[in-house]
DNA sequence: CTGAAAGCGCTTACAG
DNA sequence: CTGAAAGCGCTTACAG
């Protein structure tokens, strides 16, 4: 059978406390004993059970990561960054795809609490933050990533979505666009609301009124259909700002489907700058989120929060950067 | 403090054994007692600690998923399927990105063993399967997904990579191509070897000799550079078969970079059919893997294996399907 | 520098 | 139908 700490202790002729001490580098053990015990552990292929140690020490070295969908490239890239940064500090991560569905959020929240994870990163939207109750009630250290619920006071890492939306508007306005459409995410998603707000205010500051009929919310699946609606308006927009790259791709496809040429007939700007943005036709102008930095920062923030739960929650804002490719140009230009 | 099973037992005036029984639906408990206890658990917000139960029952309800990179869309989609299917049976999944690096594989293998996961899915390549020793030596139920190591006898789910490579060759030959190039993955990846083998044998059966100079291995990062090498050969291929979509995209970009037009000047066929394939310019002809089915099947296989460890290892082969889009056409045709 | 002992929060024979 | 008790494999004061 697999050896336990008892087997090692017996083999070494010491108590399990001593073995535990050398495992954890605690207490004072004479150098010889320590190395002797190390050798025995290696020889017997002994690795301490993290389940047993978790039961006493209250540390599982596991984190939960809630995202809408791990197969969405943006969140897959976030997950990789979180995994790597967690790994640096000895933490593993459970993936939890919620589809932005409150029930799934709540189920995962309860599950992670039962699994006694050391902390949870919430990168998913939801209608009611009460879905997080199982976590918050039980004092599981929790941080938000790229999402905010002002009613919940937890540490947060966001990108400046407002500034991102503003940058998109600025770019389009400078190109000469005046009739602007928006393809937003569901209204329950705070980051999307902020992006639209930044876009709108910047447009209005430039004297451009956003026609409410040209602002449409859409789930990722219906992006193409919703974009089609926009493009078939009698007075269709000359540019569309999409709140994520997947929606922008839907718009790209809808445009091609109706025989429009991008950016000639309509400029399209996305958000996120996932791997997708560089492979589309044409490559997508998009507001880049600093994905790797977000993942690293949120893990560090969470670990700090685990270490000192009392502190007032930090809020870290990361800047987005407009990445200009070929899906945007002057309206009805002929630069093809 | 958070209630434990003792608090519930005390409140209900029963023993902890009885509470445990109602939690697990075991033993015979009178209906009234059971419901009384249920009510108390709900009222006190009690959820059993899975750490404590794991220590006795030996079931953690956690699985490990080793992939090269969770941010690679193919594996992200696999992960989602695995997560969902695991969830159906009460399992959570740890993500483990290995970069196909033996050291990382071994580190994760040891870690997952220490975390006492109930099973592990290996969807990553590696040079030496001995990197899996920490798992195999300790009898952690393990299955392979889309990878094979004949020397290791574990249950496996693969797609018929040979047939996939063959289908790609067939398609290109039927279009009239005679000078074929291949962009393969590292040689340590069995699935890639099989794809190339199927491609080559089908070509040879049609009397077409593959020039070894036109078969290049490439990591994902260098795909573009390696594709460029192919395209700059004096006698460049009229078609390139790429062993995954990411490589195909590299080839697409390399071709565009050198002023070639796809598929006019060169046809490109990928493998995987991730979300990427439908957004490229032109959309990618690619060999589709049944990703969702792969994820579901491998989880079921693993759970069966956990249930009856003694059985001889099953090997399940899923069929790929060629998905024809616009990156392939007759050589030097002018269908644009 | 080292060990005896209690305890983490459960499950599981076993006895009644 | 229900409970007393042992045990899972560790960590952690505490004593010496």
XYZ file of C-alpha atoms (C1' of nucleotides) in Angstrom:
704
model
C 0.000 0.000 0.000
C 0.931 3.627 -0.366
C 3.094 4.688 2.576
C 1.756 7.142 5.141
C 3.515 9.358 7.567
C 3.403 6.478 10.046
C 5.405 4.227 7.755
C 8.062 6.860 7.353
C 8.185 7.515 11.076
C 8.529 3.818 11.858
C 11.209 3.323 9.231
C 13.157 6.263 10.567
C 12.571 5.380 14.193
C 11.067 8.766 14.985
C 7.643 10.147 15.779
C 5.204 11.305 13.124
C 5.531 14.808 14.517
C 9.160 14.820 13.527
C 8.365 13.610 10.040
C 5.686 16.261 9.748
C 8.228 18.846 10.778
C 10.705 17.900 8.112
C 7.940 17.839 5.495
C 6.951 21.354 6.384
C 10.376 22.659 7.211
C 9.163 23.624 10.665
C 10.663 23.141 14.085
C 14.320 22.446 14.690
C 15.493 19.049 13.503
C 19.130 18.058 13.501
C 20.581 18.131 10.053
C 21.408 14.440 10.014
C 17.949 13.335 11.087
C 16.353 15.618 8.577
C 18.379 14.311 5.697
C 17.913 10.724 6.838
C 14.157 11.220 6.859
C 14.258 12.945 3.492
C 16.097 9.979 2.068
C 13.588 7.530 3.489
C 10.668 9.502 2.071
C 12.276 9.559 -1.357
C 13.130 5.862 -1.236
C 9.615 4.860 -0.251
C 8.064 7.243 -2.754
C 6.208 9.037 -0.030
C 4.191 12.153 -0.795
C 2.001 13.554 1.958
C -1.736 13.446 1.364
C -2.998 16.954 0.793
C -6.444 15.837 1.882
C -5.246 14.865 5.321
C -3.118 17.943 5.704
C -6.000 20.124 4.533
C -8.240 18.721 7.206
C -5.988 19.975 9.950
C -4.235 22.929 8.432
C -7.332 24.353 6.710
C -5.383 24.944 3.518
C -6.303 22.986 0.404
C -4.116 24.911 -2.031
C -7.011 24.902 -4.438
C -8.725 27.892 -6.010
C -12.004 28.150 -7.904
C -12.288 30.129 -11.121
C -15.799 31.045 -12.221
C -16.115 32.159 -15.823
C -19.039 32.184 -18.224
C -17.453 29.606 -20.491
C -13.971 28.180 -20.508
C -14.281 27.465 -24.231
C -14.625 31.183 -24.926
C -11.078 32.162 -25.950
C -11.014 35.218 -23.738
C -11.714 33.197 -20.624
C -9.498 30.369 -21.749
C -6.639 32.850 -21.929
C -7.580 34.245 -18.538
C -7.645 30.722 -17.159
C -4.164 30.027 -18.417
C -2.813 33.148 -16.765
C -4.589 32.308 -13.517
C -3.367 28.732 -13.633
C 0.244 29.747 -14.154
C 0.249 32.412 -11.499
C -1.542 30.112 -9.043
C 0.951 27.379 -9.762
C 3.794 29.715 -8.816
C 2.405 29.837 -5.309
C 1.416 26.194 -5.110
C -2.270 26.512 -5.953
C -4.324 24.438 -8.377
C -7.471 25.707 -10.009
C -10.918 24.261 -10.534
C -12.650 25.432 -13.696
C -16.275 26.440 -13.332
C -18.243 27.481 -16.417
C -21.463 29.176 -15.468
C -22.974 30.393 -18.747
C -23.745 33.532 -16.737
C -26.546 31.521 -15.204
C -27.379 32.306 -11.569
C -28.301 28.745 -10.735
C -25.001 27.387 -11.973
C -23.149 30.175 -10.196
C -24.843 29.273 -6.958
C -24.265 25.560 -7.422
C -20.569 26.120 -8.019
C -20.368 28.567 -5.137
C -21.786 25.951 -2.784
C -19.586 23.239 -4.211
C -16.394 25.235 -3.883
C -17.265 26.036 -0.318
C -17.756 22.354 0.427
C -14.473 21.570 -1.250
C -12.908 24.104 1.084
C -11.005 25.904 -1.644
C -8.758 28.599 -0.267
C -10.240 31.259 -2.498
C -12.463 31.962 -5.463
C -12.119 34.235 -8.468
C -15.415 35.429 -9.898
C -15.057 36.259 -13.558
C -18.628 35.514 -14.453
C -21.697 37.652 -14.732
C -24.949 36.917 -12.938
C -28.277 38.573 -12.385
C -28.237 38.561 -8.603
C -25.021 38.610 -6.600
C -26.950 36.666 -3.984
C -25.915 33.638 -6.005
C -22.566 34.081 -4.294
C -24.075 33.764 -0.836
C -22.684 30.286 -0.160
C -19.218 31.788 -0.536
C -19.705 35.090 1.228
C -21.720 33.707 4.138
C -19.023 31.188 4.876
C -16.201 33.648 4.594
C -14.520 32.059 1.606
C -12.037 34.639 0.296
C -13.478 35.889 -2.972
C -12.365 38.405 -5.569
C -13.946 39.747 -8.716
C -12.252 39.769 -12.061
C -13.502 42.016 -14.846
C -16.880 42.203 -13.141
C -18.289 44.420 -10.455
C -21.185 44.378 -8.074
C -21.027 47.535 -6.021
C -23.268 45.941 -3.407
C -20.651 43.315 -2.676
C -17.518 44.567 -1.006
C -14.749 42.324 -2.234
C -11.372 43.003 -3.837
C -11.622 43.536 -7.570
C -9.494 43.655 -10.683
C -11.105 45.329 -13.651
C -9.980 46.945 -16.792
C -11.206 50.406 -17.345
C -14.153 49.413 -19.482
C -15.385 52.963 -19.693
C -12.077 54.077 -21.150
C -12.128 51.137 -23.542
C -15.533 52.086 -24.874
C -14.393 55.693 -25.081
C -11.301 54.728 -27.060
C -13.434 52.809 -29.532
C -15.747 55.786 -29.993
C -12.850 58.181 -30.321
C -11.269 56.040 -32.995
C -14.453 55.773 -35.048
C -15.263 59.429 -34.719
C -11.802 60.435 -35.812
C -12.247 58.244 -38.864
C -15.329 60.285 -39.664
C -18.170 58.035 -38.602
C -21.348 59.710 -37.461
C -23.928 56.952 -37.476
C -22.808 54.478 -34.843
C -24.278 51.134 -33.848
C -23.551 49.081 -30.745
C -23.750 45.356 -30.173
C -23.741 44.963 -26.394
C -23.781 41.957 -24.105
C -26.657 41.198 -21.790
C -27.522 44.088 -19.573
C -26.681 42.100 -16.446
C -23.004 42.268 -17.316
C -21.495 45.321 -15.694
C -18.416 45.441 -17.890
C -20.592 45.640 -20.993
C -22.672 48.448 -19.522
C -19.518 50.425 -18.787
C -18.167 49.929 -22.276
C -21.371 51.186 -23.791
C -21.446 54.099 -21.387
C -17.910 55.130 -22.316
C -18.743 54.789 -25.967
C -21.939 56.795 -25.690
C -20.565 59.618 -23.614
C -17.592 60.053 -25.873
C -19.871 60.135 -28.892
C -22.185 62.629 -27.260
C -19.280 64.791 -26.202
C -18.433 64.943 -29.891
C -21.976 65.952 -30.676
C -23.060 62.559 -31.948
C -26.364 61.196 -30.770
C -26.648 57.404 -30.494
C -29.902 56.201 -31.960
C -31.381 53.803 -29.352
C -32.595 51.616 -32.196
C -28.984 51.030 -33.103
C -28.010 49.722 -29.663
C -28.778 46.042 -29.347
C -28.041 43.508 -26.639
C -27.065 40.042 -27.656
C -25.854 36.770 -26.235
C -22.851 35.281 -27.960
C -24.880 32.739 -29.894
C -27.184 35.291 -31.495
C -24.474 37.786 -32.347
C -24.756 37.187 -36.044
C -28.546 37.483 -36.070
C -28.555 40.637 -33.978
C -25.851 42.182 -36.124
C -27.982 41.414 -39.139
C -30.830 43.341 -37.576
C -28.547 46.325 -37.196
C -27.254 46.110 -40.728
C -30.706 45.842 -42.211
C -32.039 48.994 -40.596
C -33.067 51.387 -43.317
C -30.483 53.821 -42.117
C -27.787 51.374 -41.176
C -24.777 52.415 -39.096
C -21.455 53.027 -40.815
C -19.651 51.543 -37.827
C -20.497 49.043 -35.116
C -18.864 48.777 -31.726
C -19.132 45.226 -30.358
C -18.630 44.513 -26.673
C -16.511 41.451 -27.297
C -14.573 39.825 -30.121
C -17.047 37.012 -30.544
C -19.844 39.474 -31.186
C -17.583 41.349 -33.584
C -17.009 38.154 -35.490
C -20.746 37.615 -35.645
C -21.040 41.105 -37.093
C -18.271 40.398 -39.577
C -20.057 37.284 -40.755
C -23.429 38.985 -40.896
C -21.937 41.763 -42.978
C -20.326 39.359 -45.411
C -23.547 37.413 -45.589
C -25.411 40.465 -46.801
C -22.757 41.318 -49.318
C -21.306 44.191 -47.376
C -17.592 44.658 -47.428
C -15.674 45.425 -44.244
C -14.414 48.026 -43.524
C -15.580 49.685 -46.766
C -19.299 49.467 -46.097
C -19.132 49.241 -42.348
C -16.371 49.476 -39.773
C -16.351 46.997 -36.915
C -14.560 47.331 -33.611
C -14.401 44.539 -31.051
C -13.297 44.193 -27.458
C -10.877 41.763 -25.742
C -8.190 41.123 -28.368
C -8.263 37.366 -28.089
C -6.415 35.145 -30.516
C -9.511 35.392 -32.692
C -9.000 39.052 -33.483
C -5.854 38.423 -35.469
C -7.251 35.632 -37.611
C -10.486 37.122 -38.859
C -11.035 38.574 -42.291
C -10.226 41.367 -42.104
C -8.232 41.264 -38.875
C -10.205 42.953 -36.162
C -9.668 46.379 -34.728
C -10.379 45.769 -31.068
C -9.908 47.113 -27.582
C -7.238 44.907 -26.037
C -7.550 43.741 -22.477
C -4.234 42.954 -20.760
C -5.283 39.360 -20.228
C -2.092 37.950 -18.793
C -1.677 40.862 -16.436
C -5.302 40.512 -15.334
C -4.815 36.861 -14.458
C -1.603 37.517 -12.582
C -2.948 40.506 -10.734
C -6.141 38.825 -9.654
C -4.293 35.830 -8.243
C -1.934 38.049 -6.300
C -4.850 40.064 -5.019
C -6.663 36.916 -3.951
C -3.634 35.528 -2.163
C -3.157 38.813 -0.331
C -6.811 38.672 0.622
C -6.439 35.108 1.869
C -3.456 36.210 3.915
C -5.127 39.212 5.511
C -8.892 38.884 5.327
C -9.495 41.946 7.469
C -8.124 44.588 5.122
C -10.437 46.901 3.203
C -10.972 45.523 -0.301
C -8.573 46.790 -2.929
C -9.777 47.743 -6.363
C -7.245 47.549 -9.154
C -7.975 49.109 -12.510
C -5.949 48.049 -15.523
C -5.864 50.114 -18.732
C -7.126 48.735 -22.035
C -5.322 49.561 -25.263
C -6.924 50.054 -28.642
C -5.431 47.659 -31.145
C -6.038 48.961 -34.640
C -6.178 46.396 -37.423
C -8.115 46.361 -40.682
C -11.764 46.154 -39.746
C -12.072 49.897 -39.293
C -11.547 52.715 -41.768
C -13.128 55.942 -42.959
C -16.767 55.455 -43.867
C -17.354 54.445 -47.480
C -13.743 54.981 -48.365
C -12.199 53.012 -51.167
C -8.867 52.130 -49.664
C -9.279 48.484 -50.623
C -18.485 29.317 13.301
C -19.516 27.098 10.451
C -21.564 24.179 11.767
C -20.135 20.680 11.657
C -21.834 17.340 11.757
C -21.564 17.473 15.550
C -23.617 20.648 15.730
C -26.332 19.093 13.642
C -26.301 15.916 15.709
C -26.528 17.839 18.952
C -29.320 20.058 17.669
C -31.266 17.023 16.507
C -30.482 14.988 19.585
C -29.024 12.104 17.582
C -25.577 10.684 16.931
C -23.307 11.898 14.188
C -23.628 8.465 12.568
C -27.306 9.124 12.050
C -26.644 12.520 10.532
C -24.040 10.995 8.256
C -26.571 8.428 7.175
C -29.155 10.982 6.185
C -26.517 13.010 4.322
C -25.560 9.988 2.295
C -28.969 8.413 2.060
C -27.617 5.267 3.637
C -28.944 3.036 6.380
C -32.548 2.993 7.490
C -33.688 6.124 9.222
C -37.315 6.734 10.126
C -38.939 9.171 7.776
C -39.682 11.711 10.522
C -36.158 11.728 11.888
C -34.730 12.055 8.442
C -36.854 15.029 7.568
C -36.271 16.627 10.929
C -32.539 16.343 10.394
C -32.823 17.648 6.852
C -34.661 20.660 8.138
C -32.044 21.361 10.779
C -29.232 21.111 8.232
C -30.993 23.560 5.961
C -31.774 25.959 8.783
C -28.195 25.981 10.029
C -26.804 26.238 6.513
C -24.859 23.060 6.959
C -22.936 21.541 4.054
C -20.656 18.614 4.791
C -16.942 19.212 4.305
C -15.775 17.269 1.283
C -12.266 17.293 2.689
C -13.277 15.415 5.783
C -15.449 12.996 3.868
C -12.677 12.430 1.345
C -10.289 11.467 4.085
C -12.442 8.537 5.133
C -14.305 7.622 1.989
C -11.327 7.992 -0.348
C -13.426 9.894 -2.864
C -12.588 13.524 -3.584
C -14.922 13.980 -6.550
C -12.137 15.802 -8.309
C -10.530 14.961 -11.640
C -7.370 16.231 -13.248
C -7.235 17.274 -16.890
C -3.790 17.530 -18.447
C -3.648 19.417 -21.729
C -0.830 21.226 -23.504
C -2.454 24.609 -23.073
C -5.903 25.519 -21.871
C -5.742 28.738 -23.888
C -5.499 26.739 -27.106
C -9.105 26.776 -28.369
C -9.138 23.074 -29.112
C -8.270 22.164 -25.554
C -10.479 24.865 -24.149
C -13.384 23.270 -25.969
C -12.324 19.840 -24.749
C -12.139 21.213 -21.222
C -15.646 22.563 -21.403
C -16.995 19.197 -22.528
C -15.061 17.411 -19.793
C -16.220 19.894 -17.183
C -19.866 19.522 -18.131
C -19.821 15.770 -18.294
C -17.889 15.535 -15.025
C -20.349 17.885 -13.386
C -23.194 15.559 -14.324
C -21.654 12.921 -12.108
C -20.597 15.263 -9.343
C -16.964 15.738 -10.301
C -14.979 18.961 -10.506
C -11.926 19.359 -12.679
C -8.472 20.790 -12.125
C -6.887 22.345 -15.195
C -3.291 21.469 -15.851
C -1.463 23.068 -18.781
C 1.763 21.278 -19.519
C 3.113 22.885 -22.692
C 3.912 19.295 -23.668
C 6.805 19.574 -21.279
C 7.779 16.385 -19.443
C 8.803 18.212 -16.314
C 5.488 19.977 -16.007
C 3.651 16.752 -16.772
C 5.502 15.021 -13.983
C 4.975 17.851 -11.558
C 1.233 17.855 -12.205
C 1.119 14.072 -12.036
C 2.683 14.150 -8.583
C 0.474 16.992 -7.470
C -2.755 15.345 -8.577
C -1.738 12.194 -6.781
C -1.142 14.162 -3.618
C -4.480 15.863 -4.019
C -5.986 12.399 -4.238
C -8.045 13.135 -7.329
C -10.281 10.256 -8.280
C -8.948 10.129 -11.813
C -6.874 11.869 -14.426
C -7.380 12.544 -18.111
C -4.164 12.842 -20.086
C -4.708 14.966 -23.163
C -1.156 16.184 -23.377
C 1.860 14.976 -25.243
C 5.215 14.243 -23.647
C 8.528 12.759 -24.630
C 8.640 9.983 -22.065
C 5.494 8.432 -20.612
C 7.557 7.852 -17.500
C 6.519 11.374 -16.598
C 3.232 9.757 -15.617
C 4.905 7.459 -13.112
C 3.608 9.292 -10.034
C 0.096 8.498 -11.244
C 0.595 4.954 -12.498
C 2.755 3.786 -9.608
C 0.134 4.909 -7.136
C -2.735 3.397 -9.014
C -4.520 6.654 -9.797
C -7.095 5.827 -12.480
C -5.827 7.397 -15.664
C -7.087 7.588 -19.230
C -5.672 9.020 -22.419
C -7.494 11.442 -24.620
C -6.406 11.976 -28.196
C -2.954 10.659 -27.332
C -1.502 7.194 -27.202
C 1.493 5.523 -25.687
C 1.372 1.867 -26.618
C 3.747 1.050 -23.791
C 1.229 2.260 -21.238
C -1.857 0.122 -20.896
C -4.639 2.514 -19.959
C -8.084 3.179 -21.412
C -8.000 5.570 -24.327
C -10.265 7.740 -26.435
C -8.813 8.815 -29.736
C -10.088 10.019 -33.006
C -8.945 8.097 -35.976
C -6.075 10.383 -36.809
C -4.898 8.182 -39.614
C -8.292 8.436 -41.292
C -8.278 12.176 -40.749
C -4.923 12.557 -42.472
C -6.135 10.261 -45.218
C -9.286 12.323 -45.740
C -7.218 15.479 -46.066
C -4.966 13.837 -48.660
C -7.916 12.399 -50.547
C -9.545 15.794 -50.710
C -6.455 17.545 -52.016
C -5.680 14.837 -54.547
C -9.197 14.921 -55.868
C -8.824 18.639 -56.341
C -5.820 17.885 -58.492
C -2.889 18.675 -56.222
C 0.315 16.758 -56.811
C 2.921 18.676 -54.864
C 1.947 18.411 -51.226
C 3.500 19.959 -48.145
C 2.918 19.054 -44.521
C 3.195 21.166 -41.394
C 3.337 18.647 -38.568
C 3.498 19.004 -34.806
C 6.460 17.843 -32.781
C 7.371 14.270 -33.468
C 6.692 13.291 -29.881
C 2.980 13.761 -30.445
C 1.478 10.483 -31.544
C -1.679 11.975 -32.979
C 0.369 14.166 -35.289
C 2.455 11.214 -36.444
C -0.687 9.286 -37.301
C -2.161 12.161 -39.228
C 0.960 12.485 -41.292
C 1.080 8.734 -41.829
C -2.508 8.648 -43.072
C -1.803 11.606 -45.294
C 1.354 10.108 -46.735
C 0.033 6.628 -47.354
C -3.030 7.940 -49.100
C -0.882 10.145 -51.266
C 1.462 7.304 -52.096
C -1.434 5.005 -52.876
C -2.421 7.601 -55.442
C 1.077 7.552 -56.834
C 2.166 10.786 -55.238
C 5.532 10.908 -53.577
C 5.892 13.267 -50.616
C 9.095 15.221 -50.808
C 10.699 14.951 -47.340
C 11.867 18.542 -47.693
C 8.222 19.557 -47.744
C 7.388 17.885 -44.436
C 8.223 20.160 -41.535
C 7.639 19.863 -37.808
C 6.665 22.952 -35.905
C 5.581 24.097 -32.513
C 2.548 26.335 -32.451
C 4.552 29.503 -31.970
C 6.756 28.994 -35.005
C 3.962 27.880 -37.317
C 4.132 31.017 -39.383
C 7.895 30.897 -39.751
C 7.945 27.221 -40.658
C 5.130 27.717 -43.155
C 7.158 30.478 -44.700
C 10.049 28.072 -45.187
C 7.727 25.742 -47.043
C 6.316 28.468 -49.208
C 9.717 29.796 -50.129
C 11.043 26.492 -51.419
C 11.935 26.882 -55.078
C 9.347 24.297 -55.959
C 6.751 25.210 -53.402
C 3.797 22.951 -52.660
C 0.401 23.764 -54.149
C -1.256 22.533 -50.991
C -0.287 22.259 -47.315
C -1.791 19.925 -44.785
C -1.420 21.313 -41.265
C -1.781 19.075 -38.227
C -3.863 21.571 -36.305
C -5.866 24.699 -36.954
C -3.371 26.973 -35.261
C -0.639 25.816 -37.613
C -3.032 26.274 -40.510
C -3.610 29.834 -39.431
C 0.127 30.350 -39.288
C 0.307 29.067 -42.843
C -2.528 31.344 -43.885
C -0.739 34.337 -42.455
C 2.595 33.340 -43.933
C 0.986 32.969 -47.334
C -0.659 36.352 -47.141
C 2.583 37.854 -45.936
C 4.344 36.707 -49.079
C 1.581 37.962 -51.295
C 0.152 34.556 -52.062
C -3.565 34.235 -52.299
C -5.376 31.326 -50.658
C -6.652 29.000 -52.067
C -5.619 30.310 -55.503
C -1.890 30.026 -55.021
C -1.922 27.412 -52.321
C -4.591 25.308 -50.635
C -4.470 24.886 -46.896
C -6.145 22.202 -44.834
C -6.175 22.206 -41.049
C -7.121 19.772 -38.318
C -9.441 20.132 -35.278
C -12.216 22.438 -36.481
C -12.063 24.779 -33.531
C -13.963 28.028 -33.471
C -10.965 29.522 -35.245
C -11.557 27.619 -38.460
C -14.763 29.463 -39.208
C -13.407 32.950 -38.661
C -10.241 32.918 -40.715
C -9.841 34.463 -44.116
C -10.707 32.422 -46.036
C -12.562 30.089 -43.718
C -10.513 26.984 -43.179
C -11.067 23.590 -44.712
C -10.219 21.324 -41.828
C -10.567 17.844 -40.430
C -13.144 18.145 -37.662
C -12.691 16.317 -34.402
C -15.923 15.546 -32.534
C -14.787 17.586 -29.569
C -17.892 17.422 -27.426
C -18.257 13.713 -27.949
C -14.590 13.212 -27.112
C -14.980 15.019 -23.815
C -18.116 13.149 -22.869
C -16.752 9.787 -23.877
C -13.478 10.172 -22.044
C -15.208 11.142 -18.816
C -17.522 8.167 -19.023
C -14.605 5.921 -19.760
C -12.691 7.291 -16.806
C -15.610 6.868 -14.450
C -16.071 3.284 -15.598
C -12.391 2.746 -15.015
C -12.640 4.229 -11.534
C -15.559 1.932 -10.838
C -13.871 -1.252 -12.012
C -10.123 -0.805 -12.059
C -9.471 -4.448 -12.882
C -10.979 -4.547 -16.359
C -8.796 -4.645 -19.458
C -8.401 -1.125 -20.839
C -10.932 -0.094 -23.456
C -9.900 1.808 -26.521
C -12.529 3.935 -28.175
C -11.966 5.362 -31.632
C -14.096 8.261 -32.806
C -14.338 9.230 -36.476
C -13.171 12.607 -37.762
C -15.102 14.394 -40.494
C -13.640 16.576 -43.201
C -15.181 20.010 -43.074
C -14.728 21.723 -46.423
C -14.632 25.508 -46.435
C -12.815 27.964 -48.657
C -9.136 27.467 -48.028
C -8.895 24.602 -50.497
C -9.545 24.505 -54.216
C -8.044 23.211 -57.446
C -4.425 24.264 -57.839
C -3.942 27.610 -59.570
C -7.574 27.868 -60.434
C -9.172 31.252 -60.778
C -12.461 30.709 -59.038
C -12.021 33.889 -57.051
C 16.004 18.974 19.379
C 11.989 15.384 19.767
C 7.614 12.977 21.103
C 2.808 11.997 23.147
C -1.572 13.346 22.440
C -5.464 15.775 20.886
C -8.008 17.087 17.138
C -9.553 18.292 12.152
C -14.880 16.475 10.381
C -16.256 13.027 8.451
C -17.562 7.350 7.271
C -18.052 2.775 8.402
C -18.324 -1.675 10.299
C -20.362 -3.485 14.314
C -23.465 -4.169 18.032
C -27.851 -3.862 19.788
C -33.955 1.925 13.328
C -29.855 4.142 16.024
C -25.363 4.901 18.483
C -20.428 4.161 20.375
C -16.125 3.864 18.709
C -12.365 3.420 15.667
C -10.025 5.292 12.027
C -8.722 8.180 7.714
C -3.462 10.830 7.599
C -2.108 14.625 8.756
C -0.771 19.350 12.052
C -0.106 21.675 16.158
C 0.368 23.307 20.701
C 2.612 21.626 24.655
C 5.887 19.423 27.536
C 10.375 18.035 28.321
